[in-house]
PDB file of N, CA and C in Angstrom:
ATOM      1  N   MET A  12       8.549  98.535-148.584  1.00 57.00           N
ATOM      2  CA  MET A  12      10.818  98.797-148.506  1.00 57.00           C
ATOM      3  C   MET A  12      10.376  99.386-147.500  1.00 57.00           C
ATOM      4  N   GLU A  13      11.412  98.992-146.587  1.00 65.00           N
ATOM      5  CA  GLU A  13      11.658  99.875-145.499  1.00 65.00           C
ATOM      6  C   GLU A  13      12.242 100.712-145.552  1.00 65.00           C
ATOM      7  N   LYS A  14      11.597 101.750-144.012  1.00 68.00           N
ATOM      8  CA  LYS A  14      12.625 103.211-143.978  1.00 68.00           C
ATOM      9  C   LYS A  14      13.798 102.907-143.110  1.00 68.00           C
ATOM     10  N   ARG A  15      15.188 103.660-143.493  1.00 67.00           N
ATOM     11  CA  ARG A  15      15.814 103.584-143.092  1.00 67.00           C
ATOM     12  C   ARG A  15      16.333 104.331-141.643  1.00 67.00           C
ATOM     13  N   LYS A  16      17.190 103.582-140.953  1.00 69.00           N
ATOM     14  CA  LYS A  16      17.084 104.360-139.507  1.00 69.00           C
ATOM     15  C   LYS A  16      17.923 105.039-139.602  1.00 69.00           C
ATOM     16  N   PRO A  17      18.273 106.263-138.851  1.00 68.00           N
ATOM     17  CA  PRO A  17      19.595 107.634-139.125  1.00 68.00           C
ATOM     18  C   PRO A  17      20.882 106.711-138.341  1.00 68.00           C
ATOM     19  N   ASN A  18      21.683 107.010-138.918  1.00 70.00           N
ATOM     20  CA  ASN A  18      23.264 106.934-138.033  1.00 70.00           C
ATOM     21  C   ASN A  18      23.631 107.880-137.539  1.00 70.00           C
ATOM     22  N   ASP A  19      23.556 107.006-136.200  1.00 75.00           N
ATOM     23  CA  ASP A  19      24.511 107.959-135.281  1.00 75.00           C
ATOM     24  C   ASP A  19      25.743 108.588-135.486  1.00 75.00           C
ATOM     25  N   LEU A  20      26.640 108.159-136.032  1.00 76.00           N
ATOM     26  CA  LEU A  20      27.938 108.189-136.419  1.00 76.00           C
ATOM     27  C   LEU A  20      28.146 109.826-137.243  1.00 76.00           C
ATOM     28  N   PRO A  21      28.686 110.830-137.114  1.00 78.00           N
ATOM     29  CA  PRO A  21      28.658 112.150-137.779  1.00 78.00           C
ATOM     30  C   PRO A  21      29.431 111.745-139.354  1.00 78.00           C
ATOM     31  N   PRO A  22      29.448 112.242-140.253  1.00 73.00           N
ATOM     32  CA  PRO A  22      29.638 112.106-141.804  1.00 73.00           C
ATOM     33  C   PRO A  22      30.994 112.010-142.005  1.00 73.00           C
ATOM     34  N   GLU A  23      31.827 112.294-141.328  1.00 75.00           N
ATOM     35  CA  GLU A  23      33.187 112.916-141.589  1.00 75.00           C
ATOM     36  C   GLU A  23      34.014 110.909-140.716  1.00 75.00           C
ATOM     37  N   GLN A  24      33.467 110.464-140.107  1.00 80.00           N
ATOM     38  CA  GLN A  24      33.575 109.106-139.293  1.00 80.00           C
ATOM     39  C   GLN A  24      33.055 107.818-140.482  1.00 80.00           C
ATOM     40  N   CYS A  25      31.805 107.796-141.743  1.00 85.00           N
ATOM     41  CA  CYS A  25      31.410 107.067-141.954  1.00 85.00           C
ATOM     42  C   CYS A  25      32.034 107.101-143.764  1.00 85.00           C
ATOM     43  N   SER A  26      32.371 105.618-143.899  1.00 91.00           N
ATOM     44  CA  SER A  26      33.044 105.481-145.049  1.00 91.00           C
ATOM     45  C   SER A  26      32.061 105.714-146.405  1.00 91.00           C
ATOM     46  N   ALA A  27      31.100 105.767-145.964  1.00 93.00           N
ATOM     47  CA  ALA A  27      30.074 106.209-147.704  1.00 93.00           C
ATOM     48  C   ALA A  27      28.621 107.158-146.747  1.00 93.00           C
ATOM     49  N   VAL A  28      28.453 108.213-147.324  1.00 94.00           N
ATOM     50  CA  VAL A  28      26.850 108.768-147.059  1.00 94.00           C
ATOM     51  C   VAL A  28      26.176 108.655-148.292  1.00 94.00           C
ATOM     52  N   ASP A  29      24.825 109.416-148.456  1.00 93.00           N
ATOM     53  CA  ASP A  29      23.966 109.256-149.120  1.00 93.00           C
ATOM     54  C   ASP A  29      24.474 110.736-149.785  1.00 93.00           C
ATOM     55  N   THR A  30      23.888 110.880-151.097  1.00 95.00           N
ATOM     56  CA  THR A  30      23.673 112.548-151.504  1.00 95.00           C
ATOM     57  C   THR A  30      23.340 113.417-150.568  1.00 95.00           C
ATOM     58  N   ASP A  31      21.891 112.939-150.043  1.00 94.00           N
ATOM     59  CA  ASP A  31      21.393 114.324-148.715  1.00 94.00           C
ATOM     60  C   ASP A  31      22.528 114.414-147.411  1.00 94.00           C
ATOM     61  N   THR A  32      23.217 113.913-147.417  1.00 93.00           N
ATOM     62  CA  THR A  32      24.781 113.761-146.651  1.00 93.00           C
ATOM     63  C   THR A  32      25.678 114.542-147.091  1.00 93.00           C
ATOM     64  N   LEU A  33      25.878 113.875-147.960  1.00 95.00           N
ATOM     65  CA  LEU A  33      27.099 113.865-148.678  1.00 95.00           C
ATOM     66  C   LEU A  33      26.998 116.208-149.268  1.00 95.00           C
ATOM     67  N   CYS A  34      26.067 116.819-149.672  1.00 96.00           N
ATOM     68  CA  CYS A  34      25.015 118.152-149.468  1.00 96.00           C
ATOM     69  C   CYS A  34      25.949 119.030-148.101  1.00 96.00           C
ATOM     70  N   LYS A  35      25.353 118.183-146.927  1.00 93.00           N
ATOM     71  CA  LYS A  35      25.780 118.742-145.736  1.00 93.00           C
ATOM     72  C   LYS A  35      27.364 118.781-145.855  1.00 93.00           C
ATOM     73  N   LEU A  36      27.770 117.543-145.824  1.00 93.00           N
ATOM     74  CA  LEU A  36      29.331 117.568-145.394  1.00 93.00           C
ATOM     75  C   LEU A  36      29.979 118.456-145.761  1.00 93.00           C
ATOM     76  N   LEU A  37      29.304 118.674-147.462  1.00 95.00           N
ATOM     77  CA  LEU A  37      30.291 119.377-148.117  1.00 95.00           C
ATOM     78  C   LEU A  37      29.939 121.090-148.200  1.00 95.00           C
ATOM     79  N   CYS A  38      28.851 121.466-147.771  1.00 95.00           N
ATOM     80  CA  CYS A  38      28.475 122.867-147.425  1.00 95.00           C
ATOM     81  C   CYS A  38      28.304 123.296-148.591  1.00 95.00           C
ATOM     82  N   CYS A  39      27.504 122.596-149.737  1.00 96.00           N
ATOM     83  CA  CYS A  39      26.850 122.872-150.965  1.00 96.00           C
ATOM     84  C   CYS A  39      25.659 122.375-151.225  1.00 96.00           C
ATOM     85  N   GLY A  40      24.959 122.923-152.744  1.00 96.00           N
ATOM     86  CA  GLY A  40      23.753 122.091-152.826  1.00 96.00           C
ATOM     87  C   GLY A  40      24.000 120.995-153.475  1.00 96.00           C
ATOM     88  N   ARG A  41      22.661 120.465-153.582  1.00 97.00           N
ATOM     89  CA  ARG A  41      23.179 119.169-154.281  1.00 97.00           C
ATOM     90  C   ARG A  41      23.710 118.288-155.665  1.00 97.00           C
ATOM     91  N   HIS A  42      23.578 119.621-156.447  1.00 97.00           N
ATOM     92  CA  HIS A  42      23.796 119.999-157.824  1.00 97.00           C
ATOM     93  C   HIS A  42      25.334 119.942-157.678  1.00 97.00           C
ATOM     94  N   THR A  43      26.076 120.820-156.885  1.00 97.00           N
ATOM     95  CA  THR A  43      27.369 120.612-156.902  1.00 97.00           C
ATOM     96  C   THR A  43      28.359 119.270-155.879  1.00 97.00           C
ATOM     97  N   ALA A  44      27.388 118.987-154.954  1.00 97.00           N
ATOM     98  CA  ALA A  44      27.606 118.009-154.608  1.00 97.00           C
ATOM     99  C   ALA A  44      28.753 116.596-155.654  1.00 97.00           C
ATOM    100  N   VAL A  45      27.012 116.660-155.923  1.00 97.00           N
ATOM    101  CA  VAL A  45      26.991 115.649-157.492  1.00 97.00           C
ATOM    102  C   VAL A  45      28.072 115.404-157.837  1.00 97.00           C
ATOM    103  N   GLN A  46      28.312 117.064-158.792  1.00 97.00           N
ATOM    104  CA  GLN A  46      29.968 117.301-159.457  1.00 97.00           C
ATOM    105  C   GLN A  46      30.720 116.755-158.692  1.00 97.00           C
ATOM    106  N   ILE A  47      31.006 117.444-157.715  1.00 97.00           N
ATOM    107  CA  ILE A  47      32.389 117.267-156.787  1.00 97.00           C
ATOM    108  C   ILE A  47      32.415 115.743-157.071  1.00 97.00           C
ATOM    109  N   GLY A  48      31.277 114.530-156.542  1.00 97.00           N
ATOM    110  CA  GLY A  48      31.621 113.223-155.969  1.00 97.00           C
ATOM    111  C   GLY A  48      31.453 112.760-157.682  1.00 97.00           C
ATOM    112  N   ASP A  49      31.037 113.364-158.627  1.00 97.00           N
ATOM    113  CA  ASP A  49      31.298 112.242-159.718  1.00 97.00           C
ATOM    114  C   ASP A  49      33.293 113.021-160.653  1.00 97.00           C
ATOM    115  N   LEU A  50      33.184 113.973-160.264  1.00 97.00           N
ATOM    116  CA  LEU A  50      34.790 114.156-160.516  1.00 97.00           C
ATOM    117  C   LEU A  50      36.519 113.578-159.710  1.00 97.00           C
ATOM    118  N   ALA A  51      35.616 113.133-158.750  1.00 97.00           N
ATOM    119  CA  ALA A  51      36.058 112.431-157.516  1.00 97.00           C
ATOM    120  C   ALA A  51      36.760 110.743-157.456  1.00 97.00           C
ATOM    121  N   ASN A  52      35.316 110.300-158.877  1.00 97.00           N
ATOM    122  CA  ASN A  52      34.719 108.989-158.799  1.00 97.00           C
ATOM    123  C   ASN A  52      34.590 108.389-157.559  1.00 97.00           C
ATOM    124  N   ALA A  53      34.108 109.124-156.728  1.00 97.00           N
ATOM    125  CA  ALA A  53      33.481 108.373-155.707  1.00 97.00           C
ATOM    126  C   ALA A  53      32.092 107.748-155.754  1.00 97.00           C
ATOM    127  N   ARG A  54      31.274 107.593-156.712  1.00 97.00           N
ATOM    128  CA  ARG A  54      29.699 107.174-156.556  1.00 97.00           C
ATOM    129  C   ARG A  54      29.750 105.713-156.591  1.00 97.00           C
ATOM    130  N   ILE A  55      28.928 105.333-155.804  1.00 97.00           N
ATOM    131  CA  ILE A  55      28.781 103.995-155.409  1.00 97.00           C
ATOM    132  C   ILE A  55      27.390 104.048-155.817  1.00 97.00           C
ATOM    133  N   THR A  56      27.433 102.988-156.835  1.00 96.00           N
ATOM    134  CA  THR A  56      25.862 102.586-156.792  1.00 96.00           C
ATOM    135  C   THR A  56      25.579 101.280-156.854  1.00 96.00           C
ATOM    136  N   MET A  57      24.681 101.020-155.748  1.00 92.00           N
ATOM    137  CA  MET A  57      23.485  99.431-155.284  1.00 92.00           C
ATOM    138  C   MET A  57      22.189  99.730-156.261  1.00 92.00           C
ATOM    139  N   ASN A  58      22.185  99.040-157.256  1.00 92.00           N
ATOM    140  CA  ASN A  58      20.858  98.973-157.561  1.00 92.00           C
ATOM    141  C   ASN A  58      20.256 100.163-157.835  1.00 92.00           C
ATOM    142  N   THR A  59      19.814 100.777-157.261  1.00 92.00           N
ATOM    143  CA  THR A  59      18.786 102.343-157.388  1.00 92.00           C
ATOM    144  C   THR A  59      19.321 103.684-156.285  1.00 92.00           C
ATOM    145  N   ARG A  60      20.410 102.725-155.564  1.00 92.00           N
ATOM    146  CA  ARG A  60      20.541 103.335-154.383  1.00 92.00           C
ATOM    147  C   ARG A  60      22.095 104.103-154.899  1.00 92.00           C
ATOM    148  N   VAL A  61      22.021 105.758-154.432  1.00 95.00           N
ATOM    149  CA  VAL A  61      23.816 106.024-154.551  1.00 95.00           C
ATOM    150  C   VAL A  61      24.218 106.023-153.178  1.00 95.00           C
ATOM    151  N   LEU A  62      25.242 106.248-153.651  1.00 95.00           N
ATOM    152  CA  LEU A  62      26.334 106.166-152.304  1.00 95.00           C
ATOM    153  C   LEU A  62      27.644 107.353-152.579  1.00 95.00           C
ATOM    154  N   TRP A  63      27.801 107.578-151.687  1.00 97.00           N
ATOM    155  CA  TRP A  63      29.949 108.503-152.185  1.00 97.00           C
ATOM    156  C   TRP A  63      30.553 107.794-150.972  1.00 97.00           C
ATOM    157  N   SER A  64      32.003 107.553-151.319  1.00 96.00           N
ATOM    158  CA  SER A  64      32.971 107.747-150.881  1.00 96.00           C
ATOM    159  C   SER A  64      33.941 108.888-150.563  1.00 96.00           C
ATOM    160  N   VAL A  65      33.615 109.055-148.873  1.00 95.00           N
ATOM    161  CA  VAL A  65      34.235 109.676-148.211  1.00 95.00           C
ATOM    162  C   VAL A  65      35.074 110.265-149.003  1.00 95.00           C
ATOM    163  N   GLN A  66      36.236 109.162-148.018  1.00 95.00           N
ATOM    164  CA  GLN A  66      38.081 109.597-148.221  1.00 95.00           C
ATOM    165  C   GLN A  66      38.208 109.805-150.139  1.00 95.00           C
ATOM    166  N   ARG A  67      37.321 109.486-150.585  1.00 96.00           N
ATOM    167  CA  ARG A  67      38.071 110.286-152.370  1.00 96.00           C
ATOM    168  C   ARG A  67      37.424 111.332-152.371  1.00 96.00           C
ATOM    169  N   ILE A  68      36.073 111.418-151.580  1.00 96.00           N
ATOM    170  CA  ILE A  68      36.145 113.064-151.942  1.00 96.00           C
ATOM    171  C   ILE A  68      37.070 113.977-151.045  1.00 96.00           C
ATOM    172  N   LYS A  69      37.419 113.432-149.918  1.00 94.00           N
ATOM    173  CA  LYS A  69      38.379 113.780-149.341  1.00 94.00           C
ATOM    174  C   LYS A  69      39.784 114.093-149.570  1.00 94.00           C
ATOM    175  N   GLU A  70      40.555 113.336-151.066  1.00 96.00           N
ATOM    176  CA  GLU A  70      41.345 113.029-151.254  1.00 96.00           C
ATOM    177  C   GLU A  70      41.750 114.075-152.640  1.00 96.00           C
ATOM    178  N   TYR A  71      40.001 113.993-153.483  1.00 97.00           N
ATOM    179  CA  TYR A  71      40.496 115.292-154.140  1.00 97.00           C
ATOM    180  C   TYR A  71      40.478 116.245-153.957  1.00 97.00           C
ATOM    181  N   LEU A  72      39.031 117.055-152.814  1.00 96.00           N
ATOM    182  CA  LEU A  72      39.510 117.943-152.305  1.00 96.00           C
ATOM    183  C   LEU A  72      40.716 118.973-151.965  1.00 96.00           C
ATOM    184  N   TYR A  73      41.407 117.781-150.808  1.00 96.00           N
ATOM    185  CA  TYR A  73      42.525 117.908-150.321  1.00 96.00           C
ATOM    186  C   TYR A  73      43.542 118.163-152.106  1.00 96.00           C
ATOM    187  N   ASP A  74      43.505 117.211-153.354  1.00 96.00           N
ATOM    188  CA  ASP A  74      44.622 117.482-154.272  1.00 96.00           C
ATOM    189  C   ASP A  74      44.289 119.184-154.800  1.00 96.00           C
ATOM    190  N   ILE A  75      43.562 119.383-154.733  1.00 94.00           N
ATOM    191  CA  ILE A  75      42.611 120.152-155.784  1.00 94.00           C
ATOM    192  C   ILE A  75      42.796 121.232-155.363  1.00 94.00           C
ATOM    193  N   SER A  76      43.036 121.563-154.484  1.00 93.00           N
ATOM    194  CA  SER A  76      43.345 122.764-152.740  1.00 93.00           C
ATOM    195  C   SER A  76      44.591 123.546-152.828  1.00 93.00           C
ATOM    196  N   GLY A  77      45.985 122.854-153.832  1.00 79.00           N
ATOM    197  CA  GLY A  77      46.576 122.793-153.644  1.00 79.00           C
ATOM    198  C   GLY A  77      47.846 123.338-152.706  1.00 79.00           C
TER     199      GLY A  77
END
């Protein structure tokens, strides 16, 4: 399997991010980031790889912030 190349774009400009980048974007741990992603219905699964929709995450956080 080929190693992924790092992305030069900041996470805010990406349409989908991996779990580690989601943790950095939300400034929280892996467990909390996955919970937020699942509550936002932002999980994108391709075979065994999981990505998260940044737009859905942002919309969810905006909605729950009141």
